[in-house]
Coordinates of C-alpha atoms in Angstrom, one line a residue:
M1 CA 90.2 -124.2 -164.4
T2 CA 93.8 -123.7 -165.6
I3 CA 95.8 -126.9 -165.8
R4 CA 99.3 -126.4 -164.3
V5 CA 102.0 -128.4 -166.2
L6 CA 105.6 -129.2 -165.2
L7 CA 107.9 -130.2 -168.1
V8 CA 110.7 -132.6 -167.3
D9 CA 113.2 -133.6 -170.0
D10 CA 117.0 -133.3 -170.3
Q11 CA 116.7 -131.8 -173.8
P12 CA 116.1 -128.0 -173.5
L13 CA 114.9 -127.7 -177.1
L14 CA 112.3 -130.3 -176.6
R15 CA 111.1 -128.6 -173.4
T16 CA 110.9 -125.3 -175.3
G17 CA 108.8 -127.0 -178.1
F18 CA 106.4 -128.5 -175.6
R19 CA 106.1 -125.2 -173.7
L20 CA 105.3 -123.2 -176.9
I21 CA 102.5 -125.7 -177.8
L22 CA 101.0 -125.8 -174.4
E23 CA 101.1 -122.1 -173.6
A24 CA 99.1 -121.4 -176.7
E25 CA 96.1 -123.0 -175.0
P26 CA 93.9 -120.8 -172.8
D27 CA 93.3 -123.6 -170.2
I28 CA 97.0 -124.7 -169.8
A29 CA 99.9 -123.0 -168.1
V30 CA 103.5 -124.3 -167.9
V31 CA 104.5 -123.5 -164.4
G32 CA 108.0 -125.0 -164.5
Q33 CA 110.7 -127.0 -166.2
A34 CA 113.4 -129.4 -165.1
G35 CA 116.2 -131.2 -166.8
D36 CA 116.4 -134.3 -164.6
G37 CA 114.6 -136.3 -162.0
K38 CA 116.1 -134.5 -159.0
G39 CA 114.9 -131.2 -160.4
A40 CA 111.5 -132.7 -161.1
L41 CA 111.1 -133.7 -157.5
E42 CA 112.1 -130.2 -156.3
Q43 CA 109.7 -128.5 -158.8
A44 CA 106.9 -130.8 -158.0
R45 CA 107.1 -130.0 -154.3
A46 CA 107.4 -126.2 -154.8
L47 CA 105.0 -125.7 -157.7
L48 CA 102.3 -128.4 -157.1
P49 CA 101.6 -129.0 -160.8
D50 CA 98.4 -130.8 -162.0
V51 CA 100.3 -132.8 -164.7
I52 CA 103.9 -133.7 -165.1
L53 CA 105.4 -134.6 -168.6
M54 CA 108.2 -136.9 -167.5
D55 CA 111.0 -138.1 -169.7
I56 CA 112.3 -141.6 -168.9
R57 CA 116.0 -141.5 -169.6
M58 CA 117.8 -138.6 -167.9
P59 CA 121.1 -138.2 -166.0
G60 CA 121.1 -138.9 -162.3
V61 CA 117.6 -139.6 -161.1
D62 CA 115.7 -141.0 -164.1
G63 CA 112.1 -140.6 -164.9
I64 CA 110.9 -143.9 -163.4
E65 CA 112.5 -143.2 -160.1
A66 CA 111.3 -139.6 -160.1
T67 CA 107.8 -140.8 -160.8
R68 CA 107.9 -143.3 -158.0
R69 CA 109.1 -140.7 -155.5
I70 CA 106.6 -138.0 -156.6
V71 CA 103.6 -140.4 -156.4
R72 CA 104.8 -141.7 -153.0
E73 CA 105.2 -138.2 -151.6
A74 CA 101.9 -137.1 -153.1
A75 CA 100.1 -140.1 -151.5
A76 CA 100.9 -138.6 -148.1
G77 CA 99.4 -135.2 -148.9
A78 CA 96.4 -133.7 -150.5
H79 CA 97.9 -132.8 -153.9
V80 CA 98.5 -135.7 -156.3
P81 CA 99.9 -134.7 -159.7
K82 CA 99.3 -136.9 -162.7
V83 CA 102.4 -138.1 -164.5
L84 CA 102.6 -138.6 -168.3
V85 CA 105.8 -140.5 -169.3
L86 CA 107.6 -139.4 -172.5
T87 CA 109.3 -142.1 -174.5
T88 CA 110.5 -143.3 -177.8
F89 CA 109.8 -146.8 -179.2
D90 CA 113.4 -147.9 -178.5
L91 CA 112.7 -147.3 -174.8
D92 CA 109.3 -148.9 -174.5
E93 CA 110.5 -151.8 -172.5
Y94 CA 110.6 -149.4 -169.5
I95 CA 107.0 -148.4 -169.9
V96 CA 105.7 -151.2 -167.7
E97 CA 107.8 -150.1 -164.8
A98 CA 106.9 -146.5 -165.3
L99 CA 103.2 -147.4 -165.1
R100 CA 103.8 -149.5 -162.0
S101 CA 105.6 -146.6 -160.5
G102 CA 102.4 -144.5 -160.7
A103 CA 102.4 -142.9 -164.1
S104 CA 98.9 -142.3 -165.6
G105 CA 100.1 -143.2 -169.1
F106 CA 102.6 -142.4 -171.7
L107 CA 103.2 -140.3 -174.8
L108 CA 105.7 -140.7 -177.7
K109 CA 108.1 -137.8 -177.9
D110 CA 107.0 -137.1 -181.5
V111 CA 103.3 -136.8 -180.4
P112 CA 101.4 -134.4 -182.7
P113 CA 100.6 -131.0 -180.9
D114 CA 96.8 -131.6 -180.8
E115 CA 97.3 -135.0 -179.2
L116 CA 99.7 -133.6 -176.6
V117 CA 97.2 -130.9 -175.6
Q118 CA 94.3 -133.5 -175.5
A119 CA 96.5 -135.8 -173.4
I120 CA 97.1 -133.1 -170.8
R121 CA 93.4 -132.4 -170.5
V122 CA 92.4 -136.1 -170.3
V123 CA 94.9 -136.9 -167.6
A124 CA 94.1 -133.7 -165.6
A125 CA 90.5 -134.8 -165.6
G126 CA 91.5 -138.0 -163.9
D127 CA 91.6 -140.5 -166.8
A128 CA 94.5 -142.6 -168.1
I129 CA 95.6 -141.2 -171.5
V130 CA 96.7 -144.5 -172.9
A131 CA 93.8 -146.7 -174.2
P132 CA 94.1 -150.2 -172.6
S133 CA 94.2 -151.7 -176.1
V134 CA 97.3 -149.7 -177.0
T135 CA 99.0 -150.6 -173.7
R136 CA 98.3 -154.3 -174.4
R137 CA 99.7 -154.2 -177.9
L138 CA 102.8 -152.5 -176.4
L139 CA 103.1 -155.2 -173.7
D140 CA 102.7 -158.0 -176.3
R141 CA 105.4 -156.5 -178.5
F142 CA 107.9 -156.1 -175.8
A143 CA 107.1 -159.1 -173.6
A144 CA 110.5 -160.7 -174.2
K145 CA 112.3 -157.5 -173.4
L146 CA 110.7 -156.7 -170.0
P147 CA 113.4 -156.5 -167.4
S148 CA 113.3 -159.7 -165.3
A149 CA 113.9 -157.8 -162.1
Y150 CA 110.6 -156.0 -162.6
Q151 CA 108.5 -159.1 -163.3
Q152 CA 106.3 -160.1 -160.4
T153 CA 103.3 -162.3 -160.2
T154 CA 100.6 -161.4 -157.7
P155 CA 97.8 -164.1 -157.9
A156 CA 96.9 -163.6 -154.3
R157 CA 95.6 -160.1 -155.0
L158 CA 93.2 -161.4 -157.5
D159 CA 91.5 -163.5 -154.8
R160 CA 89.9 -160.3 -153.6
L161 CA 87.7 -160.1 -156.7
T162 CA 84.4 -161.8 -157.2
E163 CA 83.9 -164.0 -160.2
R164 CA 82.2 -161.2 -162.2
E165 CA 84.9 -158.7 -161.2
L166 CA 87.6 -161.1 -162.4
E167 CA 85.7 -161.5 -165.7
V168 CA 85.6 -157.7 -166.0
L169 CA 89.3 -157.4 -165.4
K170 CA 90.0 -159.9 -168.1
L171 CA 87.9 -157.8 -170.6
I172 CA 89.7 -154.6 -169.5
A173 CA 93.0 -156.3 -170.2
K174 CA 91.7 -157.1 -173.7
G175 CA 91.3 -153.4 -174.3
M176 CA 87.5 -153.3 -174.2
S177 CA 85.6 -150.1 -173.2
N178 CA 82.8 -150.0 -170.7
A179 CA 80.3 -150.0 -173.5
E180 CA 81.9 -153.1 -175.1
I181 CA 82.1 -154.9 -171.7
A182 CA 78.4 -154.1 -171.1
A183 CA 77.4 -155.6 -174.4
K184 CA 79.6 -158.6 -173.9
L185 CA 78.2 -159.4 -170.4
V186 CA 74.6 -158.2 -171.3
V187 CA 74.5 -155.7 -168.5
S188 CA 74.2 -151.9 -168.2
E189 CA 77.2 -149.5 -168.5
T190 CA 76.4 -148.3 -165.0
T191 CA 76.9 -151.9 -163.7
V192 CA 80.2 -152.2 -165.6
K193 CA 81.4 -148.9 -164.1
T194 CA 80.6 -150.2 -160.6
H195 CA 82.5 -153.4 -161.3
V196 CA 85.5 -151.5 -162.7
G197 CA 85.5 -149.2 -159.7
N198 CA 85.5 -152.3 -157.4
V199 CA 88.3 -153.9 -159.3
L200 CA 90.5 -150.8 -159.0
T201 CA 89.7 -150.3 -155.3
K202 CA 90.2 -153.9 -154.3
L203 CA 93.5 -154.2 -156.2
G204 CA 94.8 -150.8 -155.1
L205 CA 95.1 -149.5 -158.7
R206 CA 94.9 -145.9 -159.9
D207 CA 93.4 -146.5 -163.3
R208 CA 92.6 -149.0 -166.2
V209 CA 96.2 -148.8 -167.5
Q210 CA 97.5 -150.3 -164.3
A211 CA 94.8 -152.9 -164.4
V212 CA 96.0 -154.0 -167.8
V213 CA 99.6 -154.2 -166.5
L214 CA 98.5 -156.3 -163.4
A215 CA 96.5 -158.7 -165.5
Y216 CA 99.5 -159.2 -167.8
E217 CA 102.0 -159.6 -164.9
S218 CA 99.7 -162.0 -162.9
G219 CA 99.2 -164.3 -165.9
L220 CA 95.5 -163.5 -166.1
S221 CA 96.1 -162.3 -169.6
T222 CA 98.9 -163.4 -171.9
P223 CA 100.7 -161.9 -175.0
G224 CA 98.5 -162.1 -178.1
A225 CA 95.3 -162.9 -176.1
L226 CA 93.3 -159.9 -177.4
S227 CA 90.3 -161.7 -178.8

């Protein structure tokens, strides 16, 4: 299956570079480009891409708002594109809001070509590209910079979880894989997968990345608590 990709960035040279890298792959096709969030919305509706590479800071409608609208519109239809946010370290304080808006993960703008290609494939397959441990380290580093307007606690949502599911969520937030969680709890990986699926379903989350963010925001996990 060919993965259809939409490139969104206000820098034409960067879009060209990404396009050249991706079009060299037999299973990836760049179906469109946009220079701002408004164009991204229009292209997403018209082209139905599988994956969108989305810059954060753009004129007019920025990447966060564009992601929010695309995911909201997609939820009402059959086609739901995956959004990979593009960022630089000096903009990382916006990543939490991008993930909350529905992005499946993020990439640095200087990502090596092979990692970019692999990220596209991973997200297209339905997984989050950012390992939970990486997301947690980012949240820890920028905890003091997170915009206060975006900070919300949602302890009531956690009441939907069983004691074991809550324990699994805490371990997800520490960046542990299913295999590591299974070893920690002395259960099978299949059991862990079931618990993870229940956690995501009950909390209305799309993937493990959003689970890490929720655990952080709700106070279930705190900066530096990775051990």
